[in-house]
PDB file of C-alpha atoms and ligand atoms in Angstrom:
ATOM      1  CA  UNK A 132       0.000   0.000   0.000  1.00 44.00           C
ATOM      2  CA  UNK A 133       1.294   3.465  -0.902  1.00 50.00           C
ATOM      3  CA  UNK A 134       1.691   5.911   1.986  1.00 50.00           C
ATOM      4  CA  UNK A 135       0.003   9.252   1.561  1.00 53.00           C
ATOM      5  CA  UNK A 136       2.664  11.945   1.932  1.00 50.00           C
ATOM      6  CA  UNK A 137       1.383  14.509   4.397  1.00 53.00           C
ATOM      7  CA  UNK A 138       2.023  18.052   3.191  1.00 69.00           C
ATOM      8  CA  UNK A 139       3.585  20.227   5.915  1.00 83.00           C
ATOM      9  CA  UNK A 140       0.864  22.523   7.133  1.00 90.00           C
ATOM     10  CA  UNK A 141       1.086  25.330   9.661  1.00 94.00           C
ATOM     11  CA  UNK A 142      -1.959  26.241  11.718  1.00 95.00           C
ATOM     12  CA  UNK A 143      -2.685  29.175  14.015  1.00 95.00           C
ATOM     13  CA  UNK A 144      -4.515  28.000  17.128  1.00 93.00           C
ATOM     14  CA  UNK A 145      -6.465  30.759  18.861  1.00 91.00           C
ATOM     15  CA  UNK A 146      -5.919  31.234  22.598  1.00 86.00           C
ATOM     16  CA  UNK A 147      -8.688  30.409  25.076  1.00 78.00           C
ATOM     17  CA  UNK A 148      -9.408  32.087  28.400  1.00 74.00           C
ATOM     18  CA  UNK A 149     -11.581  29.814  30.541  1.00 68.00           C
ATOM     19  CA  UNK A 150     -13.993  31.871  32.646  1.00 67.00           C
ATOM     20  CA  UNK A 151     -13.497  34.957  30.494  1.00 66.00           C
ATOM     21  CA  UNK A 152     -14.244  33.524  27.102  1.00 64.00           C
ATOM     22  CA  UNK A 153     -15.959  30.219  26.483  1.00 63.00           C
ATOM     23  CA  UNK A 154     -13.252  27.568  26.223  1.00 62.00           C
ATOM     24  CA  UNK A 155     -13.109  26.949  22.475  1.00 72.00           C
ATOM     25  CA  UNK A 156     -10.117  27.194  20.168  1.00 80.00           C
ATOM     26  CA  UNK A 157     -10.456  28.065  16.514  1.00 88.00           C
ATOM     27  CA  UNK A 158      -7.708  27.129  14.080  1.00 92.00           C
ATOM     28  CA  UNK A 159      -6.725  28.823  10.828  1.00 95.00           C
ATOM     29  CA  UNK A 160      -4.412  27.443   8.170  1.00 96.00           C
ATOM     30  CA  UNK A 161      -1.388  29.752   7.884  1.00 97.00           C
ATOM     31  CA  UNK A 162      -0.334  30.273   4.264  1.00 96.00           C
ATOM     32  CA  UNK A 163       2.302  32.879   5.103  1.00 97.00           C
ATOM     33  CA  UNK A 164       3.598  34.530   8.261  1.00 97.00           C
ATOM     34  CA  UNK A 165       3.699  38.302   7.776  1.00 98.00           C
ATOM     35  CA  UNK A 166       4.763  39.634  11.193  1.00 98.00           C
ATOM     36  CA  UNK A 167       5.426  38.155  14.578  1.00 98.00           C
ATOM     37  CA  UNK A 168       6.616  40.128  17.579  1.00 97.00           C
ATOM     38  CA  UNK A 169       5.925  41.437  21.053  1.00 97.00           C
ATOM     39  CA  UNK A 170       5.337  45.040  22.117  1.00 96.00           C
ATOM     40  CA  UNK A 171       5.460  46.409  25.657  1.00 96.00           C
ATOM     41  CA  UNK A 172       1.766  45.467  26.007  1.00 95.00           C
ATOM     42  CA  UNK A 173       0.970  42.439  23.862  1.00 95.00           C
ATOM     43  CA  UNK A 174       2.001  39.777  21.349  1.00 96.00           C
ATOM     44  CA  UNK A 175       1.275  40.641  17.715  1.00 97.00           C
ATOM     45  CA  UNK A 176       0.899  38.048  14.979  1.00 98.00           C
ATOM     46  CA  UNK A 177      -0.115  38.837  11.403  1.00 98.00           C
ATOM     47  CA  UNK A 178      -0.550  36.072   8.867  1.00 98.00           C
ATOM     48  CA  UNK A 179      -2.125  35.229   5.555  1.00 98.00           C
ATOM     49  CA  UNK A 180      -4.713  32.523   6.110  1.00 96.00           C
ATOM     50  CA  UNK A 181      -6.342  30.162   3.716  1.00 91.00           C
ATOM     51  CA  UNK A 182      -9.863  31.435   3.099  1.00 90.00           C
ATOM     52  CA  UNK A 183      -9.946  34.447   5.471  1.00 96.00           C
ATOM     53  CA  UNK A 184      -7.097  36.493   3.925  1.00 98.00           C
ATOM     54  CA  UNK A 185      -4.791  38.535   6.139  1.00 98.00           C
ATOM     55  CA  UNK A 186      -5.494  38.233   9.875  1.00 98.00           C
ATOM     56  CA  UNK A 187      -4.344  40.066  13.001  1.00 97.00           C
ATOM     57  CA  UNK A 188      -4.050  38.324  16.374  1.00 96.00           C
ATOM     58  CA  UNK A 189      -3.205  40.117  19.636  1.00 94.00           C
ATOM     59  CA  UNK A 190      -2.169  37.925  22.560  1.00 93.00           C
ATOM     60  CA  UNK A 191      -3.353  34.935  20.556  1.00 93.00           C
ATOM     61  CA  UNK A 192      -6.863  36.289  19.935  1.00 91.00           C
ATOM     62  CA  UNK A 193      -8.087  37.074  16.414  1.00 92.00           C
ATOM     63  CA  UNK A 194      -8.882  40.779  16.046  1.00 93.00           C
ATOM     64  CA  UNK A 195     -10.085  40.644  12.461  1.00 92.00           C
ATOM     65  CA  UNK A 196      -9.747  38.965   9.113  1.00 96.00           C
ATOM     66  CA  UNK A 197      -9.581  40.631   5.728  1.00 97.00           C
ATOM     67  CA  UNK A 198     -12.676  38.741   4.613  1.00 97.00           C
ATOM     68  CA  UNK A 199     -15.129  39.973   7.269  1.00 96.00           C
ATOM     69  CA  UNK A 200     -13.651  43.048   9.018  1.00 98.00           C
ATOM     70  CA  UNK A 201     -15.996  45.280   7.005  1.00 98.00           C
ATOM     71  CA  UNK A 202     -19.004  43.865   8.882  1.00 98.00           C
ATOM     72  CA  UNK A 203     -17.519  44.658  12.294  1.00 98.00           C
ATOM     73  CA  UNK A 204     -16.185  48.103  11.405  1.00 98.00           C
ATOM     74  CA  UNK A 205     -19.260  49.294   9.506  1.00 98.00           C
ATOM     75  CA  UNK A 206     -21.635  48.244  12.289  1.00 98.00           C
ATOM     76  CA  UNK A 207     -19.596  49.548  15.250  1.00 98.00           C
ATOM     77  CA  UNK A 208     -19.120  52.939  13.538  1.00 98.00           C
ATOM     78  CA  UNK A 209     -22.312  53.635  11.591  1.00 98.00           C
ATOM     79  CA  UNK A 210     -24.923  52.323  14.042  1.00 98.00           C
ATOM     80  CA  UNK A 211     -24.092  54.843  16.836  1.00 98.00           C
ATOM     81  CA  UNK A 212     -23.246  57.665  14.405  1.00 98.00           C
ATOM     82  CA  UNK A 213     -26.516  57.240  12.518  1.00 98.00           C
ATOM     83  CA  UNK A 214     -28.483  56.990  15.768  1.00 98.00           C
ATOM     84  CA  UNK A 215     -27.226  60.408  16.888  1.00 98.00           C
ATOM     85  CA  UNK A 216     -29.150  63.407  15.458  1.00 98.00           C
ATOM     86  CA  UNK A 217     -26.031  65.504  14.766  1.00 98.00           C
ATOM     87  CA  UNK A 218     -22.667  63.937  15.714  1.00 98.00           C
ATOM     88  CA  UNK A 219     -19.724  66.359  15.610  1.00 98.00           C
ATOM     89  CA  UNK A 220     -17.064  64.862  17.877  1.00 98.00           C
ATOM     90  CA  UNK A 221     -16.048  61.220  17.994  1.00 98.00           C
ATOM     91  CA  UNK A 222     -13.626  59.298  20.186  1.00 98.00           C
ATOM     92  CA  UNK A 223     -12.326  55.803  19.451  1.00 98.00           C
ATOM     93  CA  UNK A 224     -10.815  53.963  22.429  1.00 98.00           C
ATOM     94  CA  UNK A 225      -8.546  51.165  21.142  1.00 98.00           C
ATOM     95  CA  UNK A 226      -9.131  50.562  17.444  1.00 98.00           C
ATOM     96  CA  UNK A 227      -5.406  50.827  16.617  1.00 97.00           C
ATOM     97  CA  UNK A 228      -5.890  49.051  13.292  1.00 98.00           C
ATOM     98  CA  UNK A 229      -7.808  52.112  12.009  1.00 98.00           C
ATOM     99  CA  UNK A 230     -10.910  50.250  10.813  1.00 98.00           C
ATOM    100  CA  UNK A 231     -13.368  52.268  12.930  1.00 98.00           C
ATOM    101  CA  UNK A 232     -11.738  55.522  11.801  1.00 98.00           C
ATOM    102  CA  UNK A 233     -11.996  54.467   8.155  1.00 98.00           C
ATOM    103  CA  UNK A 234     -15.772  54.175   8.509  1.00 98.00           C
ATOM    104  CA  UNK A 235     -16.334  57.130  10.888  1.00 98.00           C
ATOM    105  CA  UNK A 236     -14.496  59.609   8.656  1.00 98.00           C
ATOM    106  CA  UNK A 237     -17.165  59.085   5.975  1.00 98.00           C
ATOM    107  CA  UNK A 238     -19.390  61.233   8.233  1.00 98.00           C
ATOM    108  CA  UNK A 239     -19.135  65.050   8.256  1.00 98.00           C
ATOM    109  CA  UNK A 240     -17.569  65.076  11.737  1.00 98.00           C
ATOM    110  CA  UNK A 241     -15.695  68.124  13.054  1.00 98.00           C
ATOM    111  CA  UNK A 242     -13.273  66.235  15.303  1.00 98.00           C
ATOM    112  CA  UNK A 243     -12.062  62.664  15.578  1.00 98.00           C
ATOM    113  CA  UNK A 244      -9.805  61.365  18.371  1.00 98.00           C
ATOM    114  CA  UNK A 245      -8.280  57.931  18.824  1.00 98.00           C
ATOM    115  CA  UNK A 246      -6.541  56.702  21.946  1.00 98.00           C
ATOM    116  CA  UNK A 247      -4.727  53.374  21.827  1.00 98.00           C
ATOM    117  CA  UNK A 248      -2.440  52.142  24.586  1.00 97.00           C
ATOM    118  CA  UNK A 249      -0.049  50.593  22.075  1.00 97.00           C
ATOM    119  CA  UNK A 250       1.606  52.864  19.512  1.00 97.00           C
ATOM    120  CA  UNK A 251       3.321  49.867  17.937  1.00 97.00           C
ATOM    121  CA  UNK A 252      -0.015  48.261  16.954  1.00 97.00           C
ATOM    122  CA  UNK A 253      -0.878  51.383  14.978  1.00 97.00           C
ATOM    123  CA  UNK A 254       2.505  51.464  13.210  1.00 97.00           C
ATOM    124  CA  UNK A 255       2.530  47.743  12.434  1.00 97.00           C
ATOM    125  CA  UNK A 256      -1.095  47.747  11.199  1.00 97.00           C
ATOM    126  CA  UNK A 257      -0.382  50.762   8.967  1.00 97.00           C
ATOM    127  CA  UNK A 258       2.655  48.993   7.514  1.00 98.00           C
ATOM    128  CA  UNK A 259       1.321  45.458   7.045  1.00 98.00           C
ATOM    129  CA  UNK A 260      -2.460  45.932   6.915  1.00 98.00           C
ATOM    130  CA  UNK A 261      -3.002  49.274   5.116  1.00 98.00           C
ATOM    131  CA  UNK A 262      -6.305  48.086   3.620  1.00 97.00           C
ATOM    132  CA  UNK A 263      -7.896  48.483   7.074  1.00 98.00           C
ATOM    133  CA  UNK A 264      -7.135  52.155   7.819  1.00 98.00           C
ATOM    134  CA  UNK A 265      -6.955  53.267   4.156  1.00 97.00           C
ATOM    135  CA  UNK A 266      -5.170  56.518   4.993  1.00 96.00           C
ATOM    136  CA  UNK A 267      -7.419  57.417   7.955  1.00 98.00           C
ATOM    137  CA  UNK A 268      -4.454  58.245  10.212  1.00 98.00           C
ATOM    138  CA  UNK A 269      -3.620  61.268   8.034  1.00 97.00           C
ATOM    139  CA  UNK A 270      -7.136  62.734   8.286  1.00 98.00           C
ATOM    140  CA  UNK A 271      -6.815  66.403   9.305  1.00 98.00           C
ATOM    141  CA  UNK A 272      -9.688  66.079  11.794  1.00 98.00           C
ATOM    142  CA  UNK A 273      -7.833  63.377  13.756  1.00 98.00           C
ATOM    143  CA  UNK A 274      -6.024  63.722  17.102  1.00 98.00           C
ATOM    144  CA  UNK A 275      -4.027  60.638  18.092  1.00 98.00           C
ATOM    145  CA  UNK A 276      -3.034  59.732  21.640  1.00 98.00           C
ATOM    146  CA  UNK A 277      -1.007  56.761  22.857  1.00 98.00           C
ATOM    147  CA  UNK A 278      -2.035  56.098  26.407  1.00 97.00           C
ATOM    148  CA  UNK A 279      -4.342  53.902  28.479  1.00 97.00           C
ATOM    149  CA  UNK A 280      -7.886  54.787  27.363  1.00 98.00           C
ATOM    150  CA  UNK A 281      -9.001  54.629  30.989  1.00 97.00           C
ATOM    151  CA  UNK A 282      -6.655  57.522  31.900  1.00 97.00           C
ATOM    152  CA  UNK A 283      -7.194  59.534  28.693  1.00 98.00           C
ATOM    153  CA  UNK A 284     -10.940  59.657  29.076  1.00 97.00           C
ATOM    154  CA  UNK A 285     -10.816  61.048  32.636  1.00 97.00           C
ATOM    155  CA  UNK A 286      -9.454  64.336  31.248  1.00 96.00           C
ATOM    156  CA  UNK A 287     -12.541  64.881  29.042  1.00 97.00           C
ATOM    157  CA  UNK A 288     -15.932  65.961  30.323  1.00 98.00           C
ATOM    158  CA  UNK A 289     -19.082  66.604  28.290  1.00 98.00           C
ATOM    159  CA  UNK A 290     -17.107  66.645  25.047  1.00 98.00           C
ATOM    160  CA  UNK A 291     -17.768  63.702  22.712  1.00 98.00           C
ATOM    161  CA  UNK A 292     -21.062  62.961  20.935  1.00 98.00           C
ATOM    162  CA  UNK A 293     -19.965  59.417  20.119  1.00 98.00           C
ATOM    163  CA  UNK A 294     -17.499  57.099  21.867  1.00 98.00           C
ATOM    164  CA  UNK A 295     -16.590  53.796  20.210  1.00 98.00           C
ATOM    165  CA  UNK A 296     -14.781  51.364  22.493  1.00 98.00           C
ATOM    166  CA  UNK A 297     -12.998  49.010  20.085  1.00 98.00           C
ATOM    167  CA  UNK A 298     -10.896  47.223  22.651  1.00 94.00           C
ATOM    168  CA  UNK A 299      -9.330  43.829  23.017  1.00 89.00           C
ATOM    169  CA  UNK A 300     -11.037  41.292  25.309  1.00 83.00           C
ATOM    170  CA  UNK A 301     -11.085  41.685  29.129  1.00 82.00           C
ATOM    171  CA  UNK A 302      -7.620  40.172  29.501  1.00 82.00           C
ATOM    172  CA  UNK A 303      -4.273  42.019  29.338  1.00 85.00           C
ATOM    173  CA  UNK A 304      -4.422  45.781  28.645  1.00 91.00           C
ATOM    174  CA  UNK A 305      -8.093  45.572  27.560  1.00 91.00           C
ATOM    175  CA  UNK A 306      -9.225  44.567  31.076  1.00 89.00           C
ATOM    176  CA  UNK A 307      -9.230  48.236  32.170  1.00 92.00           C
ATOM    177  CA  UNK A 308     -11.915  48.983  29.577  1.00 94.00           C
ATOM    178  CA  UNK A 309     -14.447  46.608  31.146  1.00 90.00           C
ATOM    179  CA  UNK A 310     -14.442  48.186  34.641  1.00 92.00           C
ATOM    180  CA  UNK A 311     -17.137  50.284  36.307  1.00 94.00           C
ATOM    181  CA  UNK A 312     -14.899  53.352  36.719  1.00 96.00           C
ATOM    182  CA  UNK A 313     -14.131  53.371  32.980  1.00 97.00           C
ATOM    183  CA  UNK A 314     -17.848  53.211  32.109  1.00 97.00           C
ATOM    184  CA  UNK A 315     -18.470  56.147  34.470  1.00 98.00           C
ATOM    185  CA  UNK A 316     -15.742  58.156  32.734  1.00 98.00           C
ATOM    186  CA  UNK A 317     -17.257  57.314  29.326  1.00 98.00           C
ATOM    187  CA  UNK A 318     -20.619  58.601  30.563  1.00 98.00           C
ATOM    188  CA  UNK A 319     -19.027  61.823  31.836  1.00 98.00           C
ATOM    189  CA  UNK A 320     -17.019  62.369  28.630  1.00 98.00           C
ATOM    190  CA  UNK A 321     -20.187  62.235  26.527  1.00 98.00           C
ATOM    191  CA  UNK A 322     -22.374  65.242  25.760  1.00 98.00           C
ATOM    192  CA  UNK A 323     -25.952  65.267  27.083  1.00 98.00           C
ATOM    193  CA  UNK A 324     -27.329  63.309  24.094  1.00 98.00           C
ATOM    194  CA  UNK A 325     -24.141  61.260  23.659  1.00 98.00           C
ATOM    195  CA  UNK A 326     -23.981  57.623  22.611  1.00 98.00           C
ATOM    196  CA  UNK A 327     -21.304  54.987  23.294  1.00 98.00           C
ATOM    197  CA  UNK A 328     -20.807  51.556  21.798  1.00 98.00           C
ATOM    198  CA  UNK A 329     -18.683  48.797  23.314  1.00 97.00           C
ATOM    199  CA  UNK A 330     -17.275  45.746  21.586  1.00 94.00           C
ATOM    200  CA  UNK A 331     -18.357  42.841  23.760  1.00 89.00           C
ATOM    201  CA  UNK A 332     -18.481  39.209  22.890  1.00 85.00           C
ATOM    202  CA  UNK A 333     -19.989  36.197  21.226  1.00 81.00           C
ATOM    203  CA  UNK A 334     -23.625  35.308  21.610  1.00 72.00           C
ATOM    204  CA  UNK A 335     -22.848  32.378  23.904  1.00 73.00           C
ATOM    205  CA  UNK A 336     -20.728  34.539  26.232  1.00 73.00           C
ATOM    206  CA  UNK A 337     -23.810  36.459  27.372  1.00 74.00           C
ATOM    207  CA  UNK A 338     -23.420  35.268  30.966  1.00 75.00           C
ATOM    208  CA  UNK A 339     -19.632  35.614  31.006  1.00 76.00           C
ATOM    209  CA  UNK A 340     -19.084  39.064  29.477  1.00 78.00           C
ATOM    210  CA  UNK A 341     -22.290  40.739  28.355  1.00 81.00           C
ATOM    211  CA  UNK A 342     -24.427  40.446  31.506  1.00 83.00           C
ATOM    212  CA  UNK A 343     -21.809  42.079  33.767  1.00 86.00           C
ATOM    213  CA  UNK A 344     -21.325  44.954  31.351  1.00 90.00           C
ATOM    214  CA  UNK A 345     -25.082  45.471  31.097  1.00 90.00           C
ATOM    215  CA  UNK A 346     -25.354  45.601  34.897  1.00 90.00           C
ATOM    216  CA  UNK A 347     -22.642  48.267  35.171  1.00 93.00           C
ATOM    217  CA  UNK A 348     -23.865  50.387  32.248  1.00 95.00           C
ATOM    218  CA  UNK A 349     -27.537  50.253  33.199  1.00 93.00           C
ATOM    219  CA  UNK A 350     -26.700  52.266  36.344  1.00 94.00           C
ATOM    220  CA  UNK A 351     -25.449  55.108  34.125  1.00 97.00           C
ATOM    221  CA  UNK A 352     -27.338  55.171  30.808  1.00 97.00           C
ATOM    222  CA  UNK A 353     -31.044  55.477  29.990  1.00 97.00           C
ATOM    223  CA  UNK A 354     -31.042  53.186  26.953  1.00 96.00           C
ATOM    224  CA  UNK A 355     -29.025  50.009  26.408  1.00 94.00           C
ATOM    225  CA  UNK A 356     -29.270  48.014  23.219  1.00 92.00           C
ATOM    226  CA  UNK A 357     -27.342  44.914  22.180  1.00 92.00           C
ATOM    227  CA  UNK A 358     -26.243  45.265  18.547  1.00 95.00           C
ATOM    228  CA  UNK A 359     -25.933  41.974  16.697  1.00 93.00           C
ATOM    229  CA  UNK A 360     -23.700  41.103  13.787  1.00 95.00           C
ATOM    230  CA  UNK A 361     -22.239  38.008  12.180  1.00 93.00           C
ATOM    231  CA  UNK A 362     -18.468  37.538  12.628  1.00 91.00           C
ATOM    232  CA  UNK A 363     -17.455  34.331  10.847  1.00 90.00           C
ATOM    233  CA  UNK A 364     -13.752  34.631  11.788  1.00 91.00           C
ATOM    234  CA  UNK A 365     -14.409  35.061  15.536  1.00 88.00           C
ATOM    235  CA  UNK A 366     -14.534  32.204  18.000  1.00 77.00           C
ATOM    236  CA  UNK A 367     -18.313  32.473  18.080  1.00 66.00           C
ATOM    237  CA  UNK A 368     -18.326  31.355  14.444  1.00 67.00           C
ATOM    238  CA  UNK A 369     -21.217  33.650  13.685  1.00 73.00           C
ATOM    239  CA  UNK A 370     -23.306  35.717  16.099  1.00 84.00           C
ATOM    240  CA  UNK A 371     -21.382  38.532  17.812  1.00 90.00           C
ATOM    241  CA  UNK A 372     -22.581  41.351  20.043  1.00 90.00           C
ATOM    242  CA  UNK A 373     -21.773  45.006  20.737  1.00 94.00           C
ATOM    243  CA  UNK A 374     -23.603  47.036  23.368  1.00 95.00           C
ATOM    244  CA  UNK A 375     -24.856  50.540  22.566  1.00 97.00           C
ATOM    245  CA  UNK A 376     -25.506  52.880  25.496  1.00 98.00           C
ATOM    246  CA  UNK A 377     -27.384  56.139  24.998  1.00 98.00           C
ATOM    247  CA  UNK A 378     -28.153  58.977  27.400  1.00 98.00           C
ATOM    248  CA  UNK A 379     -31.133  60.584  25.706  1.00 98.00           C
ATOM    249  CA  UNK A 380     -31.826  59.174  22.234  1.00 98.00           C
ATOM    250  CA  UNK A 381     -33.843  55.950  22.205  1.00 97.00           C
ATOM    251  CA  UNK A 382     -32.325  53.848  19.391  1.00 97.00           C
ATOM    252  CA  UNK A 383     -35.439  51.666  19.278  1.00 94.00           C
ATOM    253  CA  UNK A 384     -37.552  54.644  18.194  1.00 95.00           C
ATOM    254  CA  UNK A 385     -35.577  55.428  15.026  1.00 97.00           C
ATOM    255  CA  UNK A 386     -37.693  54.911  11.923  1.00 97.00           C
ATOM    256  CA  UNK A 387     -36.430  53.602   8.593  1.00 98.00           C
ATOM    257  CA  UNK A 388     -37.219  56.807   6.609  1.00 98.00           C
ATOM    258  CA  UNK A 389     -35.183  58.880   9.134  1.00 98.00           C
ATOM    259  CA  UNK A 390     -32.161  56.584   8.754  1.00 98.00           C
ATOM    260  CA  UNK A 391     -32.456  56.621   4.958  1.00 98.00           C
ATOM    261  CA  UNK A 392     -32.571  60.421   4.915  1.00 98.00           C
ATOM    262  CA  UNK A 393     -29.630  60.745   7.311  1.00 98.00           C
ATOM    263  CA  UNK A 394     -27.509  58.339   5.291  1.00 98.00           C
ATOM    264  CA  UNK A 395     -28.008  60.366   2.119  1.00 98.00           C
ATOM    265  CA  UNK A 396     -27.480  63.710   3.850  1.00 98.00           C
ATOM    266  CA  UNK A 397     -24.342  62.638   5.712  1.00 98.00           C
ATOM    267  CA  UNK A 398     -22.569  60.171   3.434  1.00 98.00           C
ATOM    268  CA  UNK A 399     -23.958  61.153   0.017  1.00 97.00           C
ATOM    269  CA  UNK A 400     -22.214  59.140  -2.723  1.00 96.00           C
ATOM    270  CA  UNK A 401     -20.010  57.391  -0.117  1.00 96.00           C
ATOM    271  CA  UNK A 402     -23.059  55.414   1.020  1.00 97.00           C
ATOM    272  CA  UNK A 403     -22.773  53.329  -2.152  1.00 96.00           C
ATOM    273  CA  UNK A 404     -19.367  51.989  -0.965  1.00 94.00           C
ATOM    274  CA  UNK A 405     -20.785  50.405   2.194  1.00 98.00           C
ATOM    275  CA  UNK A 406     -20.766  46.635   1.970  1.00 98.00           C
ATOM    276  CA  UNK A 407     -22.794  45.639   5.028  1.00 98.00           C
ATOM    277  CA  UNK A 408     -24.416  48.648   6.699  1.00 98.00           C
ATOM    278  CA  UNK A 409     -27.742  49.865   5.386  1.00 98.00           C
ATOM    279  CA  UNK A 410     -30.678  51.483   7.223  1.00 98.00           C
ATOM    280  CA  UNK A 411     -32.478  48.121   7.043  1.00 98.00           C
ATOM    281  CA  UNK A 412     -29.447  46.275   8.467  1.00 98.00           C
ATOM    282  CA  UNK A 413     -29.192  48.954  11.184  1.00 98.00           C
ATOM    283  CA  UNK A 414     -32.685  48.163  12.423  1.00 98.00           C
ATOM    284  CA  UNK A 415     -32.158  44.410  12.030  1.00 97.00           C
ATOM    285  CA  UNK A 416     -29.001  44.588  14.190  1.00 97.00           C
ATOM    286  CA  UNK A 417     -31.100  45.929  17.082  1.00 95.00           C
ATOM    287  CA  UNK A 418     -33.520  42.991  17.046  1.00 92.00           C
ATOM    288  CA  UNK A 419     -32.510  40.791  19.952  1.00 83.00           C
ATOM    289  CA  UNK A 420     -33.123  37.132  20.676  1.00 79.00           C
ATOM    290  CA  UNK A 421     -35.270  36.624  23.797  1.00 79.00           C
ATOM    291  CA  UNK A 422     -32.285  35.499  25.881  1.00 73.00           C
ATOM    292  CA  UNK A 423     -30.575  38.862  25.270  1.00 71.00           C
ATOM    293  CA  UNK A 424     -33.518  41.092  26.081  1.00 70.00           C
ATOM    294  CA  UNK A 425     -32.456  43.518  28.756  1.00 65.00           C
ATOM    295  CA  UNK A 426     -34.759  44.343  31.636  1.00 59.00           C
ATOM    296  CA  UNK A 427     -33.839  47.990  31.823  1.00 49.00           C
ATOM    297  CA  UNK A 428     -34.657  50.077  28.700  1.00 42.00           C
TER     298      UNK A 428
HETATM  299  N1  LIG B 198     -11.779  44.238  16.712  1.00 60.82           N
HETATM  300  C1  LIG B 198     -10.996  43.902  17.802  1.00 60.82           C
HETATM  301  C2  LIG B 198     -11.480  42.820  18.697  1.00 60.82           C
HETATM  302  O1  LIG B 198     -12.253  42.038  18.334  1.00 60.82           O
HETATM  303  O2  LIG B 198     -11.046  42.659  19.832  1.00 60.82           O
HETATM  304  C3  LIG B 198     -10.389  45.075  18.470  1.00 60.82           C
HETATM  305  C4  LIG B 198      -9.357  45.650  17.555  1.00 60.82           C
HETATM  306  S1  LIG B 198      -8.276  46.831  18.108  1.00 60.82           S
HETATM  307  C5  LIG B 198      -6.808  46.271  17.304  1.00 60.82           C
HETATM  308  C6  LIG B 198      -7.994  46.621  19.825  1.00 60.82           C
HETATM  309  C7  LIG B 198      -7.022  47.683  20.322  1.00 60.82           C
HETATM  310  O3  LIG B 198      -7.306  47.975  21.682  1.00 60.82           O
HETATM  311  C8  LIG B 198      -5.552  47.291  20.256  1.00 60.82           C
HETATM  312  O4  LIG B 198      -4.891  48.104  19.306  1.00 60.82           O
HETATM  313  C9  LIG B 198      -5.042  47.515  21.681  1.00 60.82           C
HETATM  314  O5  LIG B 198      -3.745  48.063  21.733  1.00 60.82           O
HETATM  315  C10 LIG B 198      -6.082  48.477  22.224  1.00 60.82           C
HETATM  316  N2  LIG B 198      -6.192  48.513  23.690  1.00 60.82           N
HETATM  317  C11 LIG B 198      -6.209  47.467  24.552  1.00 60.82           C
HETATM  318  N3  LIG B 198      -6.312  47.914  25.817  1.00 60.82           N
HETATM  319  C12 LIG B 198      -6.368  49.262  25.761  1.00 60.82           C
HETATM  320  C13 LIG B 198      -6.462  50.301  26.738  1.00 60.82           C
HETATM  321  N4  LIG B 198      -6.526  50.009  28.057  1.00 60.82           N
HETATM  322  N5  LIG B 198      -6.506  51.591  26.310  1.00 60.82           N
HETATM  323  C14 LIG B 198      -6.441  51.884  24.994  1.00 60.82           C
HETATM  324  N6  LIG B 198      -6.330  50.947  24.020  1.00 60.82           N
HETATM  325  C15 LIG B 198      -6.295  49.656  24.401  1.00 60.82           C
END
């Protein structure tokens, strides 16, 4: 009998954090290693995968893939921005790959700020993954800060209309962005009709990550809405969840014609470039399965 010669394959095995994330490890076939290194804060690994394109992992956790990052970045940026009646100032906490900025800058904002703890992530992503930021870091409206988001935000009161928390998971440097004092500072940094959105976790991690965040945020904000999206490259395999917190505007009351009008007024021809976000998808992302329905609204 002839032996089958096994081709040498390299696989990336995602890290697991029992008790913080559900204990499941996804694997991706590595076609080519692009960058591997360690910064002061975290391990960075960039590779070309079979099927998902280029991927970024921080501390062993997949941050995005080239094939589906547009879903994540369009939803986390456009849903809060389109919910706000007139957003002028935006802050991104984390988001060092520049994907949130790429989407947010399509809006006629006056100011954009981004604070990431790790300057090296920004430099490495700009060098090896330029398709994510697409020149956003040179936008004249942008102020960049390299510092812990938890400290940065304390110096700002009643300033931002929108805050997007695009952090890593609650392990390593990202842990600070899941604490009660950080949520309080986010609330204080927002204007009176301000809206924040937090990247959270997979559908099945409701009890592990989402519930605790809801409990902390519901003490501060009037309206809390889970925002659903598919994320095929994440450990959930599909259903992923952000949490949108609003002081004054009830996201559930936004009607389709209002969103359609806003999209045309604010993005104009740029709206045609969106691949996932649409006013219909906006409303669909706010529809929650029964298990996710929050008591406080
Ligand atoms: N989409 C991603 C995900 O699923 O987790 C998040 C992407 S983004 C690359 C996460 C960024 O958060 C990283 O660049 C990391 O340096 C930054 N970060 C982590 N902890 C932070 C902190 N305490 N303050 C500011 N930025 C932080």
